Amino acid sequence: MSDVDDKITSLLSEKRLFEPPLEGREAAVVGSLQSYEESYRRSMEDPEGYWAQRANELVSWFQPWHTVLDADLYQPEVRWFDGATLNVSYNCLDRHLKNGKRDKLAIIWQGEPEEEVRTFTYGELYEQVCRCANVLKKMGVRKGDRVSVYLPMIPELAITLLACTRIGAIHSVVFAGFSAMSLQNRIQDCEAKVLVTADAVLRAGKVIPLKPNADEALEQCDSIEQCLVVRRAGLTVRMQSGRDSWWHEAMAADGISPTCEPEPMDAEDTLFILYTSGSTGKPKGVVHTTGGYLTYALHTTQWVFDLRDEDIHWCTADIGWITGHTYILYGPLGLGKTSVMFEGVPTYPGPDRFWQLVEKFRVTIFYTAPTVIRALMRYGDQPLRGKDLSSLRILGSVGEPINPEAWMWYHLHVGGGRLPIVDTWWQTETGGIMISPLPYATPLKPGSATRPLPGVDAAILNEEGKPAQPNEGGHLVIRRPWPGMLRGVFGDPERYRTTYFEGFPGFYDAGDGARCDEDGYFWIMGRLDDVINVSGHRLGTAEIESALVSHPHVSEAAVVGMPHPIKGQAVYAFVTLNAGVEETTELLAELRVHVRTEIGPIASPDVIQYAPGLPKTRSGKIMRRILRKIAADDFSDFGDISTLADPGVVDDLIKGKEASG
Ligand code: WTA
């Protein structure tokens, strides 16, 4: 064991609290535990007063609201800041220009190739966004129309989203790693009028064509009238006349003005839709609205990252996920700060890429995912040696529980044993961070997201819906509305109600298991539904199963998560073939490709096991807990299996697993 491993082990067994740094406290937004506690108390005693004050401090409104909150979580019906109007791009751009920030850097973009860097001052970004807004208008996009965005991590992605908000169009970003089919489903669901995409994605040294996916998706998307294509890699692509146009031509066209009046939007107008996986059926379009989301994004960015004018904020997520929406784009730009946007991956060309970029841009706030930390830990501290990380002030983590070993490694190696780590728990649905330490106020316990932010009434309930005892595991719920909460599932109010508000009437059910310790610290244990978390990405097991059974040779499939040292969870699929089909290794490979094509590479199973039969109850329900244990190589104590229609299948599956080694 190395010295550092020793140190990690001994620090963990100490169970001590890691106190927030003293240095920097005075300038911090929240510089003491007491000040956090006062705000929290106030936010619980007078939530409307608290949020009205925050909304006034953080957001520029065109018209004030007449009602702060109108909510009934039983319905559910939630409206924040009714009567108010505002524009998100105005908040992210215009007002900063008026405040003397025209020449301040808004975005520092680092392409995958080291030499490709593009920077945008607020003034430059303003012009690009206005032009893009005018291009979209010219394409017929009007307030309330949907625009689907299928782009790699290039500046045009940020520009497109801000342009949508400028004219009141609703954006729906589809992560560029998703397949043509996934894109098609999402476009069809929200009936987008325009698609913005690119010729290709650069990833780990490879050029991966993207436009062909878009073409395939658009074969069955009647709502799409126009497709705008960014040239990223210079690939030759097919351009369908009358439908497709190049970004660079459209932006430079005669008559495209560099200014565009921001559209005043009602606080409750939809700002964007973002699809996320659930336990059943197809991904759902999570709906966020303008006033509440923006207020919440700014509030949490300011508090959790203590963002200051001189900061260089780097959130390593992709804008295809909620983390990128809120903490690359809207949070930092709404506050008028500098945000780094990186096209590449952590390990290409080498495992020091992140640290080299921290040094290059003098990054002060660094926000990443546990899976990244675990992947980088494997290389030891060598890639960090000789890198100047002294600019760093705060480290963050999101996406899944961070295991204490990874926490300690992050703290000691990246943070030099001095930097606070904000382990932030939240979800696509919550819009922004809900439970998290405040870097200069909260003593840390590795592995705990610590305490709820002000305004967040988090609790753990047991199966009966009663508050759980300290340290008793249960369901994580939020007992009152917060401005950033989702307002619906696009086109499906019933699913909105049943998914989030039926389990514990009157409360928002997060779908996560957690416990709260005697100090009021929350420990998140993971999803309680059939959603798995692979490298911090949410995947619905039902989606992967339906992709598998859509293959002509498959009759049934059951997918579970299995523990994985780097990804957190990996996808394990049990597959029953149609009668007469041979169980070959070639078919296993084919099934993996099939899932990639149906959903995308992130959903491709790590393990597929042929299962002549699945453990089902007499009523036909698959007992997933048995499959989870088999996947985890845990063949002890399966609990009560007497309700299985055929208990013999369990032994067959174990034998099958052992045989496949
Ligand atoms: C999990 C990502 C433990 C959780 C922002 C949640 C976490 C799901 C944490 C949401 C954390 C996210 N500790 N678990 N700090 N952060 N999760 O919608 O299971 O992609 O429900 O949002 O990720 O994933 P989503």
PDB file of N, CA and C in Angstrom, residues 362-442:
ATOM      1  N   ARG A 362      -6.269  28.309 -15.355  1.00  0.00           N
ATOM      2  CA  ARG A 362      -6.306  28.762 -13.955  1.00  0.00           C
ATOM      3  C   ARG A 362      -7.724  28.593 -13.381  1.00  0.00           C
ATOM      4  N   VAL A 363      -8.243  27.393 -13.559  1.00  0.00           N
ATOM      5  CA  VAL A 363      -9.594  27.096 -13.098  1.00  0.00           C
ATOM      6  C   VAL A 363      -9.657  27.217 -11.567  1.00  0.00           C
ATOM      7  N   THR A 364     -10.725  27.835 -11.076  1.00  0.00           N
ATOM      8  CA  THR A 364     -10.857  27.984  -9.620  1.00  0.00           C
ATOM      9  C   THR A 364     -11.905  27.043  -9.032  1.00  0.00           C
ATOM     10  N   ILE A 365     -12.952  26.774  -9.811  1.00  0.00           N
ATOM     11  CA  ILE A 365     -14.014  25.886  -9.331  1.00  0.00           C
ATOM     12  C   ILE A 365     -14.101  24.733 -10.305  1.00  0.00           C
ATOM     13  N   PHE A 366     -14.021  23.527  -9.795  1.00  0.00           N
ATOM     14  CA  PHE A 366     -13.980  22.350 -10.657  1.00  0.00           C
ATOM     15  C   PHE A 366     -15.056  21.378 -10.198  1.00  0.00           C
ATOM     16  N   TYR A 367     -15.975  21.058 -11.122  1.00  0.00           N
ATOM     17  CA  TYR A 367     -17.165  20.274 -10.767  1.00  0.00           C
ATOM     18  C   TYR A 367     -17.237  19.065 -11.686  1.00  0.00           C
ATOM     19  N   THR A 368     -17.112  17.883 -11.141  1.00  0.00           N
ATOM     20  CA  THR A 368     -17.107  16.692 -11.996  1.00  0.00           C
ATOM     21  C   THR A 368     -17.892  15.565 -11.332  1.00  0.00           C
ATOM     22  N   ALA A 369     -17.740  14.341 -11.856  1.00  0.00           N
ATOM     23  CA  ALA A 369     -18.544  13.213 -11.372  1.00  0.00           C
ATOM     24  C   ALA A 369     -17.655  12.155 -10.735  1.00  0.00           C
ATOM     25  N   PRO A 370     -18.195  11.418  -9.769  1.00  0.00           N
ATOM     26  CA  PRO A 370     -17.412  10.359  -9.120  1.00  0.00           C
ATOM     27  C   PRO A 370     -16.810   9.361 -10.109  1.00  0.00           C
ATOM     28  N   THR A 371     -17.557   9.051 -11.180  1.00  0.00           N
ATOM     29  CA  THR A 371     -17.043   8.065 -12.129  1.00  0.00           C
ATOM     30  C   THR A 371     -15.744   8.566 -12.775  1.00  0.00           C
ATOM     31  N   VAL A 372     -15.659   9.872 -12.979  1.00  0.00           N
ATOM     32  CA  VAL A 372     -14.439  10.455 -13.538  1.00  0.00           C
ATOM     33  C   VAL A 372     -13.300  10.327 -12.528  1.00  0.00           C
ATOM     34  N   ILE A 373     -13.592  10.637 -11.289  1.00  0.00           N
ATOM     35  CA  ILE A 373     -12.566  10.536 -10.251  1.00  0.00           C
ATOM     36  C   ILE A 373     -12.054   9.100 -10.162  1.00  0.00           C
ATOM     37  N   ARG A 374     -12.988   8.148 -10.159  1.00  0.00           N
ATOM     38  CA  ARG A 374     -12.566   6.750 -10.047  1.00  0.00           C
ATOM     39  C   ARG A 374     -11.740   6.320 -11.256  1.00  0.00           C
ATOM     40  N   ALA A 375     -12.141   6.798 -12.442  1.00  0.00           N
ATOM     41  CA  ALA A 375     -11.380   6.422 -13.636  1.00  0.00           C
ATOM     42  C   ALA A 375      -9.972   7.016 -13.550  1.00  0.00           C
ATOM     43  N   LEU A 376      -9.849   8.240 -13.037  1.00  0.00           N
ATOM     44  CA  LEU A 376      -8.539   8.883 -12.988  1.00  0.00           C
ATOM     45  C   LEU A 376      -7.674   8.344 -11.848  1.00  0.00           C
ATOM     46  N   MET A 377      -8.324   7.925 -10.786  1.00  0.00           N
ATOM     47  CA  MET A 377      -7.601   7.344  -9.645  1.00  0.00           C
ATOM     48  C   MET A 377      -6.747   6.146 -10.053  1.00  0.00           C
ATOM     49  N   ARG A 378      -7.240   5.436 -11.057  1.00  0.00           N
ATOM     50  CA  ARG A 378      -6.531   4.230 -11.495  1.00  0.00           C
ATOM     51  C   ARG A 378      -5.116   4.537 -11.968  1.00  0.00           C
ATOM     52  N   TYR A 379      -4.914   5.767 -12.406  1.00  0.00           N
ATOM     53  CA  TYR A 379      -3.586   6.137 -12.906  1.00  0.00           C
ATOM     54  C   TYR A 379      -2.678   6.633 -11.785  1.00  0.00           C
ATOM     55  N   GLY A 380      -3.184   6.638 -10.564  1.00  0.00           N
ATOM     56  CA  GLY A 380      -2.380   7.106  -9.447  1.00  0.00           C
ATOM     57  C   GLY A 380      -2.170   8.609  -9.535  1.00  0.00           C
ATOM     58  N   ASP A 381      -1.150   9.106  -8.831  1.00  0.00           N
ATOM     59  CA  ASP A 381      -0.980  10.561  -8.825  1.00  0.00           C
ATOM     60  C   ASP A 381       0.008  11.040  -9.890  1.00  0.00           C
ATOM     61  N   GLN A 382       0.525  10.101 -10.674  1.00  0.00           N
ATOM     62  CA  GLN A 382       1.506  10.484 -11.688  1.00  0.00           C
ATOM     63  C   GLN A 382       0.996  11.606 -12.617  1.00  0.00           C
ATOM     64  N   PRO A 383      -0.232  11.461 -13.191  1.00  0.00           N
ATOM     65  CA  PRO A 383      -0.704  12.502 -14.111  1.00  0.00           C
ATOM     66  C   PRO A 383      -0.843  13.881 -13.455  1.00  0.00           C
ATOM     67  N   LEU A 384      -0.892  13.898 -12.131  1.00  0.00           N
ATOM     68  CA  LEU A 384      -1.051  15.181 -11.435  1.00  0.00           C
ATOM     69  C   LEU A 384       0.290  15.840 -11.151  1.00  0.00           C
ATOM     70  N   ARG A 385       1.353  15.019 -11.194  1.00  0.00           N
ATOM     71  CA  ARG A 385       2.660  15.546 -10.814  1.00  0.00           C
ATOM     72  C   ARG A 385       3.110  16.656 -11.730  1.00  0.00           C
ATOM     73  N   GLY A 386       3.624  17.701 -11.125  1.00  0.00           N
ATOM     74  CA  GLY A 386       4.150  18.803 -11.912  1.00  0.00           C
ATOM     75  C   GLY A 386       3.068  19.732 -12.435  1.00  0.00           C
ATOM     76  N   LYS A 387       1.799  19.414 -12.186  1.00  0.00           N
ATOM     77  CA  LYS A 387       0.728  20.312 -12.634  1.00  0.00           C
ATOM     78  C   LYS A 387       0.497  21.355 -11.537  1.00  0.00           C
ATOM     79  N   ASP A 388       0.318  22.580 -11.988  1.00  0.00           N
ATOM     80  CA  ASP A 388       0.044  23.634 -11.020  1.00  0.00           C
ATOM     81  C   ASP A 388      -1.468  23.752 -10.831  1.00  0.00           C
ATOM     82  N   LEU A 389      -1.942  23.211  -9.733  1.00  0.00           N
ATOM     83  CA  LEU A 389      -3.385  23.254  -9.477  1.00  0.00           C
ATOM     84  C   LEU A 389      -3.711  24.302  -8.406  1.00  0.00           C
ATOM     85  N   SER A 390      -2.774  25.212  -8.196  1.00  0.00           N
ATOM     86  CA  SER A 390      -2.938  26.137  -7.074  1.00  0.00           C
ATOM     87  C   SER A 390      -4.087  27.120  -7.270  1.00  0.00           C
ATOM     88  N   SER A 391      -4.586  27.239  -8.504  1.00  0.00           N
ATOM     89  CA  SER A 391      -5.716  28.152  -8.717  1.00  0.00           C
ATOM     90  C   SER A 391      -7.003  27.606  -8.103  1.00  0.00           C
ATOM     91  N   LEU A 392      -7.079  26.294  -7.911  1.00  0.00           N
ATOM     92  CA  LEU A 392      -8.342  25.685  -7.464  1.00  0.00           C
ATOM     93  C   LEU A 392      -8.736  26.137  -6.059  1.00  0.00           C
ATOM     94  N   ARG A 393     -10.029  26.332  -5.909  1.00  0.00           N
ATOM     95  CA  ARG A 393     -10.562  26.815  -4.640  1.00  0.00           C
ATOM     96  C   ARG A 393     -11.651  25.877  -4.109  1.00  0.00           C
ATOM     97  N   ILE A 394     -12.459  25.347  -5.019  1.00  0.00           N
ATOM     98  CA  ILE A 394     -13.568  24.478  -4.606  1.00  0.00           C
ATOM     99  C   ILE A 394     -13.678  23.310  -5.580  1.00  0.00           C
ATOM    100  N   LEU A 395     -13.903  22.125  -5.036  1.00  0.00           N
ATOM    101  CA  LEU A 395     -14.134  20.950  -5.871  1.00  0.00           C
ATOM    102  C   LEU A 395     -15.585  20.509  -5.691  1.00  0.00           C
ATOM    103  N   GLY A 396     -16.161  19.966  -6.768  1.00  0.00           N
ATOM    104  CA  GLY A 396     -17.544  19.508  -6.653  1.00  0.00           C
ATOM    105  C   GLY A 396     -17.719  18.135  -7.257  1.00  0.00           C
ATOM    106  N   SER A 397     -18.813  17.485  -6.851  1.00  0.00           N
ATOM    107  CA  SER A 397     -19.117  16.141  -7.335  1.00  0.00           C
ATOM    108  C   SER A 397     -20.620  16.032  -7.543  1.00  0.00           C
ATOM    109  N   VAL A 398     -21.011  15.318  -8.576  1.00  0.00           N
ATOM    110  CA  VAL A 398     -22.434  15.131  -8.862  1.00  0.00           C
ATOM    111  C   VAL A 398     -22.677  13.876  -9.684  1.00  0.00           C
ATOM    112  N   GLY A 399     -23.852  13.324  -9.557  1.00  0.00           N
ATOM    113  CA  GLY A 399     -24.291  12.275 -10.478  1.00  0.00           C
ATOM    114  C   GLY A 399     -24.579  10.957  -9.805  1.00  0.00           C
ATOM    115  N   GLU A 400     -23.886  10.679  -8.736  1.00  0.00           N
ATOM    116  CA  GLU A 400     -24.078   9.420  -8.016  1.00  0.00           C
ATOM    117  C   GLU A 400     -23.390   9.594  -6.669  1.00  0.00           C
ATOM    118  N   PRO A 401     -23.640   8.665  -5.759  1.00  0.00           N
ATOM    119  CA  PRO A 401     -22.953   8.789  -4.478  1.00  0.00           C
ATOM    120  C   PRO A 401     -21.437   8.703  -4.705  1.00  0.00           C
ATOM    121  N   ILE A 402     -20.679   9.530  -4.044  1.00  0.00           N
ATOM    122  CA  ILE A 402     -19.225   9.422  -4.182  1.00  0.00           C
ATOM    123  C   ILE A 402     -18.730   8.540  -3.036  1.00  0.00           C
ATOM    124  N   ASN A 403     -18.063   7.468  -3.402  1.00  0.00           N
ATOM    125  CA  ASN A 403     -17.590   6.557  -2.365  1.00  0.00           C
ATOM    126  C   ASN A 403     -16.446   7.226  -1.612  1.00  0.00           C
ATOM    127  N   PRO A 404     -16.339   6.956  -0.306  1.00  0.00           N
ATOM    128  CA  PRO A 404     -15.354   7.670   0.508  1.00  0.00           C
ATOM    129  C   PRO A 404     -13.921   7.576  -0.018  1.00  0.00           C
ATOM    130  N   GLU A 405     -13.536   6.462  -0.643  1.00  0.00           N
ATOM    131  CA  GLU A 405     -12.159   6.364  -1.161  1.00  0.00           C
ATOM    132  C   GLU A 405     -11.943   7.390  -2.268  1.00  0.00           C
ATOM    133  N   ALA A 406     -12.928   7.491  -3.153  1.00  0.00           N
ATOM    134  CA  ALA A 406     -12.798   8.458  -4.244  1.00  0.00           C
ATOM    135  C   ALA A 406     -12.808   9.881  -3.677  1.00  0.00           C
ATOM    136  N   TRP A 407     -13.633  10.097  -2.679  1.00  0.00           N
ATOM    137  CA  TRP A 407     -13.703  11.413  -2.026  1.00  0.00           C
ATOM    138  C   TRP A 407     -12.325  11.795  -1.479  1.00  0.00           C
ATOM    139  N   MET A 408     -11.721  10.829  -0.775  1.00  0.00           N
ATOM    140  CA  MET A 408     -10.426  11.129  -0.153  1.00  0.00           C
ATOM    141  C   MET A 408      -9.347  11.373  -1.200  1.00  0.00           C
ATOM    142  N   TRP A 409      -9.390  10.615  -2.261  1.00  0.00           N
ATOM    143  CA  TRP A 409      -8.389  10.792  -3.315  1.00  0.00           C
ATOM    144  C   TRP A 409      -8.514  12.190  -3.934  1.00  0.00           C
ATOM    145  N   TYR A 410      -9.745  12.547  -4.194  1.00  0.00           N
ATOM    146  CA  TYR A 410     -10.060  13.861  -4.780  1.00  0.00           C
ATOM    147  C   TYR A 410      -9.558  14.970  -3.831  1.00  0.00           C
ATOM    148  N   HIS A 411      -9.879  14.786  -2.583  1.00  0.00           N
ATOM    149  CA  HIS A 411      -9.521  15.787  -1.579  1.00  0.00           C
ATOM    150  C   HIS A 411      -7.995  15.914  -1.425  1.00  0.00           C
ATOM    151  N   LEU A 412      -7.326  14.770  -1.340  1.00  0.00           N
ATOM    152  CA  LEU A 412      -5.882  14.803  -1.079  1.00  0.00           C
ATOM    153  C   LEU A 412      -5.078  15.160  -2.324  1.00  0.00           C
ATOM    154  N   HIS A 413      -5.406  14.537  -3.447  1.00  0.00           N
ATOM    155  CA  HIS A 413      -4.565  14.711  -4.628  1.00  0.00           C
ATOM    156  C   HIS A 413      -4.909  15.935  -5.430  1.00  0.00           C
ATOM    157  N   VAL A 414      -6.199  16.108  -5.677  1.00  0.00           N
ATOM    158  CA  VAL A 414      -6.581  17.255  -6.493  1.00  0.00           C
ATOM    159  C   VAL A 414      -6.673  18.479  -5.588  1.00  0.00           C
ATOM    160  N   GLY A 415      -7.192  18.267  -4.399  1.00  0.00           N
ATOM    161  CA  GLY A 415      -7.411  19.384  -3.496  1.00  0.00           C
ATOM    162  C   GLY A 415      -6.261  19.635  -2.538  1.00  0.00           C
ATOM    163  N   GLY A 416      -5.176  18.892  -2.697  1.00  0.00           N
ATOM    164  CA  GLY A 416      -4.016  19.106  -1.838  1.00  0.00           C
ATOM    165  C   GLY A 416      -4.357  19.008  -0.352  1.00  0.00           C
ATOM    166  N   GLY A 417      -5.421  18.298  -0.035  1.00  0.00           N
ATOM    167  CA  GLY A 417      -5.800  18.138   1.368  1.00  0.00           C
ATOM    168  C   GLY A 417      -6.373  19.406   1.979  1.00  0.00           C
ATOM    169  N   ARG A 418      -6.587  20.430   1.134  1.00  0.00           N
ATOM    170  CA  ARG A 418      -7.072  21.675   1.731  1.00  0.00           C
ATOM    171  C   ARG A 418      -8.415  22.129   1.165  1.00  0.00           C
ATOM    172  N   LEU A 419      -8.806  21.608  -0.016  1.00  0.00           N
ATOM    173  CA  LEU A 419     -10.005  22.153  -0.640  1.00  0.00           C
ATOM    174  C   LEU A 419     -11.272  21.430  -0.211  1.00  0.00           C
ATOM    175  N   PRO A 420     -12.344  22.204  -0.022  1.00  0.00           N
ATOM    176  CA  PRO A 420     -13.627  21.574   0.279  1.00  0.00           C
ATOM    177  C   PRO A 420     -14.186  20.878  -0.963  1.00  0.00           C
ATOM    178  N   ILE A 421     -14.913  19.795  -0.731  1.00  0.00           N
ATOM    179  CA  ILE A 421     -15.608  19.110  -1.827  1.00  0.00           C
ATOM    180  C   ILE A 421     -17.099  19.280  -1.593  1.00  0.00           C
ATOM    181  N   VAL A 422     -17.789  19.853  -2.567  1.00  0.00           N
ATOM    182  CA  VAL A 422     -19.237  19.927  -2.455  1.00  0.00           C
ATOM    183  C   VAL A 422     -19.838  18.739  -3.204  1.00  0.00           C
ATOM    184  N   ASP A 423     -20.374  17.801  -2.435  1.00  0.00           N
ATOM    185  CA  ASP A 423     -21.027  16.623  -3.012  1.00  0.00           C
ATOM    186  C   ASP A 423     -22.496  16.987  -3.148  1.00  0.00           C
ATOM    187  N   THR A 424     -22.905  17.219  -4.392  1.00  0.00           N
ATOM    188  CA  THR A 424     -24.209  17.831  -4.638  1.00  0.00           C
ATOM    189  C   THR A 424     -25.235  16.802  -5.088  1.00  0.00           C
ATOM    190  N   TRP A 425     -26.294  16.638  -4.321  1.00  0.00           N
ATOM    191  CA  TRP A 425     -27.371  15.738  -4.747  1.00  0.00           C
ATOM    192  C   TRP A 425     -28.477  16.550  -5.409  1.00  0.00           C
ATOM    193  N   TRP A 426     -28.864  16.113  -6.579  1.00  0.00           N
ATOM    194  CA  TRP A 426     -30.023  16.701  -7.270  1.00  0.00           C
ATOM    195  C   TRP A 426     -30.371  15.852  -8.462  1.00  0.00           C
ATOM    196  N   GLN A 427     -31.331  16.308  -9.273  1.00  0.00           N
ATOM    197  CA  GLN A 427     -31.840  15.506 -10.388  1.00  0.00           C
ATOM    198  C   GLN A 427     -32.268  16.407 -11.541  1.00  0.00           C
ATOM    199  N   THR A 428     -32.435  15.799 -12.712  1.00  0.00           N
ATOM    200  CA  THR A 428     -32.976  16.535 -13.855  1.00  0.00           C
ATOM    201  C   THR A 428     -34.247  17.281 -13.424  1.00  0.00           C
ATOM    202  N   GLU A 429     -35.055  16.601 -12.650  1.00  0.00           N
ATOM    203  CA  GLU A 429     -36.348  17.145 -12.243  1.00  0.00           C
ATOM    204  C   GLU A 429     -36.226  18.312 -11.278  1.00  0.00           C
ATOM    205  N   THR A 430     -35.148  18.367 -10.520  1.00  0.00           N
ATOM    206  CA  THR A 430     -35.075  19.415  -9.494  1.00  0.00           C
ATOM    207  C   THR A 430     -34.513  20.719 -10.059  1.00  0.00           C
ATOM    208  N   GLY A 431     -33.969  20.680 -11.267  1.00  0.00           N
ATOM    209  CA  GLY A 431     -33.472  21.884 -11.921  1.00  0.00           C
ATOM    210  C   GLY A 431     -32.129  22.355 -11.425  1.00  0.00           C
ATOM    211  N   GLY A 432     -31.877  22.168 -10.152  1.00  0.00           N
ATOM    212  CA  GLY A 432     -30.612  22.601  -9.568  1.00  0.00           C
ATOM    213  C   GLY A 432     -30.332  21.792  -8.313  1.00  0.00           C
ATOM    214  N   ILE A 433     -29.199  22.111  -7.698  1.00  0.00           N
ATOM    215  CA  ILE A 433     -28.727  21.374  -6.526  1.00  0.00           C
ATOM    216  C   ILE A 433     -29.694  21.520  -5.349  1.00  0.00           C
ATOM    217  N   MET A 434     -29.932  20.411  -4.647  1.00  0.00           N
ATOM    218  CA  MET A 434     -30.891  20.404  -3.536  1.00  0.00           C
ATOM    219  C   MET A 434     -30.216  20.161  -2.188  1.00  0.00           C
ATOM    220  N   ILE A 435     -29.344  19.161  -2.165  1.00  0.00           N
ATOM    221  CA  ILE A 435     -28.659  18.836  -0.911  1.00  0.00           C
ATOM    222  C   ILE A 435     -27.171  18.931  -1.187  1.00  0.00           C
ATOM    223  N   SER A 436     -26.486  19.748  -0.423  1.00  0.00           N
ATOM    224  CA  SER A 436     -25.064  19.956  -0.696  1.00  0.00           C
ATOM    225  C   SER A 436     -24.426  20.750   0.424  1.00  0.00           C
ATOM    226  N   PRO A 437     -23.138  20.514   0.637  1.00  0.00           N
ATOM    227  CA  PRO A 437     -22.426  21.397   1.561  1.00  0.00           C
ATOM    228  C   PRO A 437     -22.294  22.787   0.947  1.00  0.00           C
ATOM    229  N   LEU A 438     -22.089  23.773   1.791  1.00  0.00           N
ATOM    230  CA  LEU A 438     -21.661  25.091   1.305  1.00  0.00           C
ATOM    231  C   LEU A 438     -20.170  25.148   1.629  1.00  0.00           C
ATOM    232  N   PRO A 439     -19.354  25.505   0.633  1.00  0.00           N
ATOM    233  CA  PRO A 439     -17.910  25.264   0.764  1.00  0.00           C
ATOM    234  C   PRO A 439     -17.234  25.934   1.962  1.00  0.00           C
ATOM    235  N   TYR A 440     -17.745  27.088   2.383  1.00  0.00           N
ATOM    236  CA  TYR A 440     -17.089  27.767   3.501  1.00  0.00           C
ATOM    237  C   TYR A 440     -17.902  27.695   4.795  1.00  0.00           C
ATOM    238  N   ALA A 441     -18.914  26.821   4.785  1.00  0.00           N
ATOM    239  CA  ALA A 441     -19.763  26.778   5.969  1.00  0.00           C
ATOM    240  C   ALA A 441     -19.959  25.380   6.545  1.00  0.00           C
ATOM    241  N   THR A 442     -20.018  24.382   5.688  1.00  0.00           N
ATOM    242  CA  THR A 442     -20.457  23.068   6.143  1.00  0.00           C
ATOM    243  C   THR A 442     -19.291  22.112   6.419  1.00  0.00           C
TER     244      THR A 442
END
